Amino acid sequence: MRVFLGIAAALVSAPVAAQSVETDAHNLAQRAEAFVQVRNRFDQAAMIAMMAPEYQEVSPVGEVDSRERVIGFYAPDKKKPAPPMTITETVARPAGTIGVVTMRIAYAVPGKDGQPQSRALRAGFVARRIGKEWRFVSAQFTPIR
């Protein structure tokens, strides 16, 4: 009888565990998308709240930037017009207290002829759960050719 109860408990808890992973993945994906949006708005306070103390970033030109340098780049007095960005793909994979997100971000820039030219970046994020919240430890932005 105990074996049967153990098997029954495992069968019942498996869907609950799968549902929890799905919820975690959804929350992590939403958090990463929000992180991109607050950066685009130069919302420094929201961005700081989403970054772990050990945050570092690899920029699209390959520079490794500390948390302080990234925060400084997004100071309100340095805000420049940015092309509208569209997140076209987000895949989040939580693994306990660590999570990884990959994302494709599309945007357009004026070409030499004045016509908009499509561009895209692949973004990768590593997040750590601190309390009940995902905070970003690192990000890397790579242009897609």
PDB file of C-alpha atoms in Angstrom:
ATOM      1  CA  MET A   1       0.000   0.000   0.000  1.00  0.00           C
ATOM      2  CA  ARG A   2       2.855   2.413   0.823  1.00  0.00           C
ATOM      3  CA  VAL A   3       4.436   1.804  -2.582  1.00  0.00           C
ATOM      4  CA  PHE A   4       1.130   2.599  -4.273  1.00  0.00           C
ATOM      5  CA  LEU A   5       0.755   5.832  -2.273  1.00  0.00           C
ATOM      6  CA  GLY A   6       4.320   6.822  -3.187  1.00  0.00           C
ATOM      7  CA  ILE A   7       3.648   6.242  -6.890  1.00  0.00           C
ATOM      8  CA  ALA A   8       0.349   8.136  -6.677  1.00  0.00           C
ATOM      9  CA  ALA A   9       2.052  11.069  -4.960  1.00  0.00           C
ATOM     10  CA  ALA A  10       4.747  11.148  -7.636  1.00  0.00           C
ATOM     11  CA  LEU A  11       2.146  11.137 -10.414  1.00  0.00           C
ATOM     12  CA  VAL A  12       0.237  13.995  -8.813  1.00  0.00           C
ATOM     13  CA  SER A  13       3.342  16.083  -8.049  1.00  0.00           C
ATOM     14  CA  ALA A  14       4.869  15.728 -11.551  1.00  0.00           C
ATOM     15  CA  PRO A  15       2.255  17.980 -13.226  1.00  0.00           C
ATOM     16  CA  VAL A  16       2.561  20.472 -10.364  1.00  0.00           C
ATOM     17  CA  ALA A  17       6.355  20.568 -10.808  1.00  0.00           C
ATOM     18  CA  ALA A  18       5.993  20.991 -14.581  1.00  0.00           C
ATOM     19  CA  GLN A  19       3.486  23.786 -14.029  1.00  0.00           C
ATOM     20  CA  SER A  20       5.891  25.484 -11.605  1.00  0.00           C
ATOM     21  CA  VAL A  21       8.736  25.351 -14.181  1.00  0.00           C
ATOM     22  CA  GLU A  22       6.401  26.791 -16.829  1.00  0.00           C
ATOM     23  CA  THR A  23       5.382  29.602 -14.485  1.00  0.00           C
ATOM     24  CA  ASP A  24       9.027  30.261 -13.607  1.00  0.00           C
ATOM     25  CA  ALA A  25       9.955  30.353 -17.309  1.00  0.00           C
ATOM     26  CA  HIS A  26       7.099  32.739 -18.059  1.00  0.00           C
ATOM     27  CA  ASN A  27       8.054  35.055 -15.171  1.00  0.00           C
ATOM     28  CA  LEU A  28      11.718  34.996 -16.178  1.00  0.00           C
ATOM     29  CA  ALA A  29      10.884  35.774 -19.832  1.00  0.00           C
ATOM     30  CA  GLN A  30       8.647  38.681 -18.777  1.00  0.00           C
ATOM     31  CA  ARG A  31      11.378  40.007 -16.493  1.00  0.00           C
ATOM     32  CA  ALA A  32      13.972  39.924 -19.301  1.00  0.00           C
ATOM     33  CA  GLU A  33      11.608  41.676 -21.714  1.00  0.00           C
ATOM     34  CA  ALA A  34      10.895  44.339 -19.077  1.00  0.00           C
ATOM     35  CA  PHE A  35      14.654  44.752 -18.551  1.00  0.00           C
ATOM     36  CA  VAL A  36      15.106  45.538 -22.257  1.00  0.00           C
ATOM     37  CA  GLN A  37      12.202  48.003 -22.150  1.00  0.00           C
ATOM     38  CA  VAL A  38      13.444  49.944 -19.101  1.00  0.00           C
ATOM     39  CA  ARG A  39      16.871  50.212 -20.728  1.00  0.00           C
ATOM     40  CA  ASN A  40      15.319  51.613 -23.914  1.00  0.00           C
ATOM     41  CA  ARG A  41      13.469  54.216 -21.825  1.00  0.00           C
ATOM     42  CA  PHE A  42      16.643  55.057 -19.857  1.00  0.00           C
ATOM     43  CA  ASP A  43      14.703  54.271 -16.672  1.00  0.00           C
ATOM     44  CA  GLN A  44      17.805  54.061 -14.526  1.00  0.00           C
ATOM     45  CA  ALA A  45      16.009  53.378 -11.229  1.00  0.00           C
ATOM     46  CA  ALA A  46      14.010  50.448 -12.643  1.00  0.00           C
ATOM     47  CA  MET A  47      17.114  49.074 -14.351  1.00  0.00           C
ATOM     48  CA  ILE A  48      19.164  49.227 -11.130  1.00  0.00           C
ATOM     49  CA  ALA A  49      16.386  47.383  -9.266  1.00  0.00           C
ATOM     50  CA  MET A  50      16.565  44.568 -11.848  1.00  0.00           C
ATOM     51  CA  MET A  51      20.359  44.110 -11.697  1.00  0.00           C
ATOM     52  CA  ALA A  52      22.217  41.882  -9.236  1.00  0.00           C
ATOM     53  CA  PRO A  53      25.140  43.540  -7.421  1.00  0.00           C
ATOM     54  CA  GLU A  54      27.657  41.535  -9.507  1.00  0.00           C
ATOM     55  CA  TYR A  55      26.091  42.447 -12.882  1.00  0.00           C
ATOM     56  CA  GLN A  56      28.330  42.747 -15.933  1.00  0.00           C
ATOM     57  CA  GLU A  57      27.549  43.116 -19.608  1.00  0.00           C
ATOM     58  CA  VAL A  58      29.119  42.467 -22.995  1.00  0.00           C
ATOM     59  CA  SER A  59      28.049  45.246 -25.363  1.00  0.00           C
ATOM     60  CA  PRO A  60      27.287  44.803 -29.092  1.00  0.00           C
ATOM     61  CA  VAL A  61      30.820  46.037 -29.840  1.00  0.00           C
ATOM     62  CA  GLY A  62      32.383  43.448 -27.532  1.00  0.00           C
ATOM     63  CA  GLU A  63      33.250  45.649 -24.562  1.00  0.00           C
ATOM     64  CA  VAL A  64      32.863  44.183 -21.080  1.00  0.00           C
ATOM     65  CA  ASP A  65      31.123  46.735 -18.891  1.00  0.00           C
ATOM     66  CA  SER A  66      30.748  46.718 -15.114  1.00  0.00           C
ATOM     67  CA  ARG A  67      27.426  47.352 -13.433  1.00  0.00           C
ATOM     68  CA  GLU A  68      28.497  50.911 -12.601  1.00  0.00           C
ATOM     69  CA  ARG A  69      29.511  51.643 -16.191  1.00  0.00           C
ATOM     70  CA  VAL A  70      26.217  50.305 -17.558  1.00  0.00           C
ATOM     71  CA  ILE A  71      24.245  52.359 -15.027  1.00  0.00           C
ATOM     72  CA  GLY A  72      26.261  55.442 -16.010  1.00  0.00           C
ATOM     73  CA  PHE A  73      25.543  54.871 -19.701  1.00  0.00           C
ATOM     74  CA  TYR A  74      21.807  55.023 -18.959  1.00  0.00           C
ATOM     75  CA  ALA A  75      21.950  58.297 -17.007  1.00  0.00           C
ATOM     76  CA  PRO A  76      19.015  60.564 -17.964  1.00  0.00           C
ATOM     77  CA  ASP A  77      21.334  63.280 -19.299  1.00  0.00           C
ATOM     78  CA  LYS A  78      22.863  60.792 -21.767  1.00  0.00           C
ATOM     79  CA  LYS A  79      19.544  59.716 -23.270  1.00  0.00           C
ATOM     80  CA  LYS A  80      19.586  59.677 -27.062  1.00  0.00           C
ATOM     81  CA  PRO A  81      16.808  58.792 -29.463  1.00  0.00           C
ATOM     82  CA  ALA A  82      16.892  55.075 -30.130  1.00  0.00           C
ATOM     83  CA  PRO A  83      15.184  53.193 -32.918  1.00  0.00           C
ATOM     84  CA  PRO A  84      12.039  51.335 -31.865  1.00  0.00           C
ATOM     85  CA  MET A  85      12.926  47.790 -30.878  1.00  0.00           C
ATOM     86  CA  THR A  86      10.726  44.746 -31.154  1.00  0.00           C
ATOM     87  CA  ILE A  87      11.395  41.573 -29.210  1.00  0.00           C
ATOM     88  CA  THR A  88      10.611  38.861 -31.756  1.00  0.00           C
ATOM     89  CA  GLU A  89      11.630  35.785 -29.770  1.00  0.00           C
ATOM     90  CA  THR A  90      12.213  35.006 -26.107  1.00  0.00           C
ATOM     91  CA  VAL A  91      13.236  31.654 -24.654  1.00  0.00           C
ATOM     92  CA  ALA A  92      13.644  31.373 -20.885  1.00  0.00           C
ATOM     93  CA  ARG A  93      15.067  28.388 -19.055  1.00  0.00           C
ATOM     94  CA  PRO A  94      15.011  28.504 -15.271  1.00  0.00           C
ATOM     95  CA  ALA A  95      17.111  25.977 -13.366  1.00  0.00           C
ATOM     96  CA  GLY A  96      16.427  26.405  -9.677  1.00  0.00           C
ATOM     97  CA  THR A  97      17.810  29.748  -8.545  1.00  0.00           C
ATOM     98  CA  ILE A  98      19.567  30.444 -11.877  1.00  0.00           C
ATOM     99  CA  GLY A  99      17.892  31.237 -15.177  1.00  0.00           C
ATOM    100  CA  VAL A 100      19.052  31.801 -18.739  1.00  0.00           C
ATOM    101  CA  VAL A 101      17.157  33.820 -21.344  1.00  0.00           C
ATOM    102  CA  THR A 102      17.901  34.204 -25.037  1.00  0.00           C
ATOM    103  CA  MET A 103      16.111  36.802 -27.070  1.00  0.00           C
ATOM    104  CA  ARG A 104      16.037  38.197 -30.594  1.00  0.00           C
ATOM    105  CA  ILE A 105      15.546  41.954 -30.847  1.00  0.00           C
ATOM    106  CA  ALA A 106      14.709  43.578 -34.194  1.00  0.00           C
ATOM    107  CA  TYR A 107      15.077  47.263 -35.012  1.00  0.00           C
ATOM    108  CA  ALA A 108      15.598  49.555 -38.001  1.00  0.00           C
ATOM    109  CA  VAL A 109      18.239  52.220 -38.631  1.00  0.00           C
ATOM    110  CA  PRO A 110      18.354  54.815 -41.404  1.00  0.00           C
ATOM    111  CA  GLY A 111      20.421  53.575 -44.346  1.00  0.00           C
ATOM    112  CA  LYS A 112      22.727  55.684 -46.506  1.00  0.00           C
ATOM    113  CA  ASP A 113      19.810  56.327 -48.849  1.00  0.00           C
ATOM    114  CA  GLY A 114      17.580  57.412 -45.949  1.00  0.00           C
ATOM    115  CA  GLN A 115      15.484  54.256 -46.129  1.00  0.00           C
ATOM    116  CA  PRO A 116      15.161  52.152 -42.962  1.00  0.00           C
ATOM    117  CA  GLN A 117      17.348  49.070 -42.834  1.00  0.00           C
ATOM    118  CA  SER A 118      16.422  46.114 -40.666  1.00  0.00           C
ATOM    119  CA  ARG A 119      18.869  44.977 -38.032  1.00  0.00           C
ATOM    120  CA  ALA A 120      18.721  42.454 -35.214  1.00  0.00           C
ATOM    121  CA  LEU A 121      20.546  41.552 -32.018  1.00  0.00           C
ATOM    122  CA  ARG A 122      20.718  38.296 -30.117  1.00  0.00           C
ATOM    123  CA  ALA A 123      20.582  39.015 -26.410  1.00  0.00           C
ATOM    124  CA  GLY A 124      21.564  36.555 -23.726  1.00  0.00           C
ATOM    125  CA  PHE A 125      20.816  37.045 -20.039  1.00  0.00           C
ATOM    126  CA  VAL A 126      21.759  35.158 -16.908  1.00  0.00           C
ATOM    127  CA  ALA A 127      19.547  35.802 -13.904  1.00  0.00           C
ATOM    128  CA  ARG A 128      19.675  34.764 -10.280  1.00  0.00           C
ATOM    129  CA  ARG A 129      16.674  34.490  -8.021  1.00  0.00           C
ATOM    130  CA  ILE A 130      17.158  36.795  -5.044  1.00  0.00           C
ATOM    131  CA  GLY A 131      14.265  36.274  -2.661  1.00  0.00           C
ATOM    132  CA  LYS A 132      11.237  35.849  -4.910  1.00  0.00           C
ATOM    133  CA  GLU A 133      12.558  38.048  -7.706  1.00  0.00           C
ATOM    134  CA  TRP A 134      14.768  37.409 -10.740  1.00  0.00           C
ATOM    135  CA  ARG A 135      17.732  39.806 -10.931  1.00  0.00           C
ATOM    136  CA  PHE A 136      20.159  39.914 -13.822  1.00  0.00           C
ATOM    137  CA  VAL A 137      23.765  38.895 -13.284  1.00  0.00           C
ATOM    138  CA  SER A 138      24.921  39.363 -16.862  1.00  0.00           C
ATOM    139  CA  ALA A 139      23.826  40.258 -20.365  1.00  0.00           C
ATOM    140  CA  GLN A 140      25.435  39.949 -23.769  1.00  0.00           C
ATOM    141  CA  PHE A 141      24.237  41.641 -26.931  1.00  0.00           C
ATOM    142  CA  THR A 142      25.489  40.261 -30.243  1.00  0.00           C
ATOM    143  CA  PRO A 143      24.574  41.740 -33.642  1.00  0.00           C
ATOM    144  CA  ILE A 144      23.023  39.226 -36.040  1.00  0.00           C
ATOM    145  CA  ARG A 145      24.431  39.518 -39.542  1.00  0.00           C
TER     146      ARG A 145
END
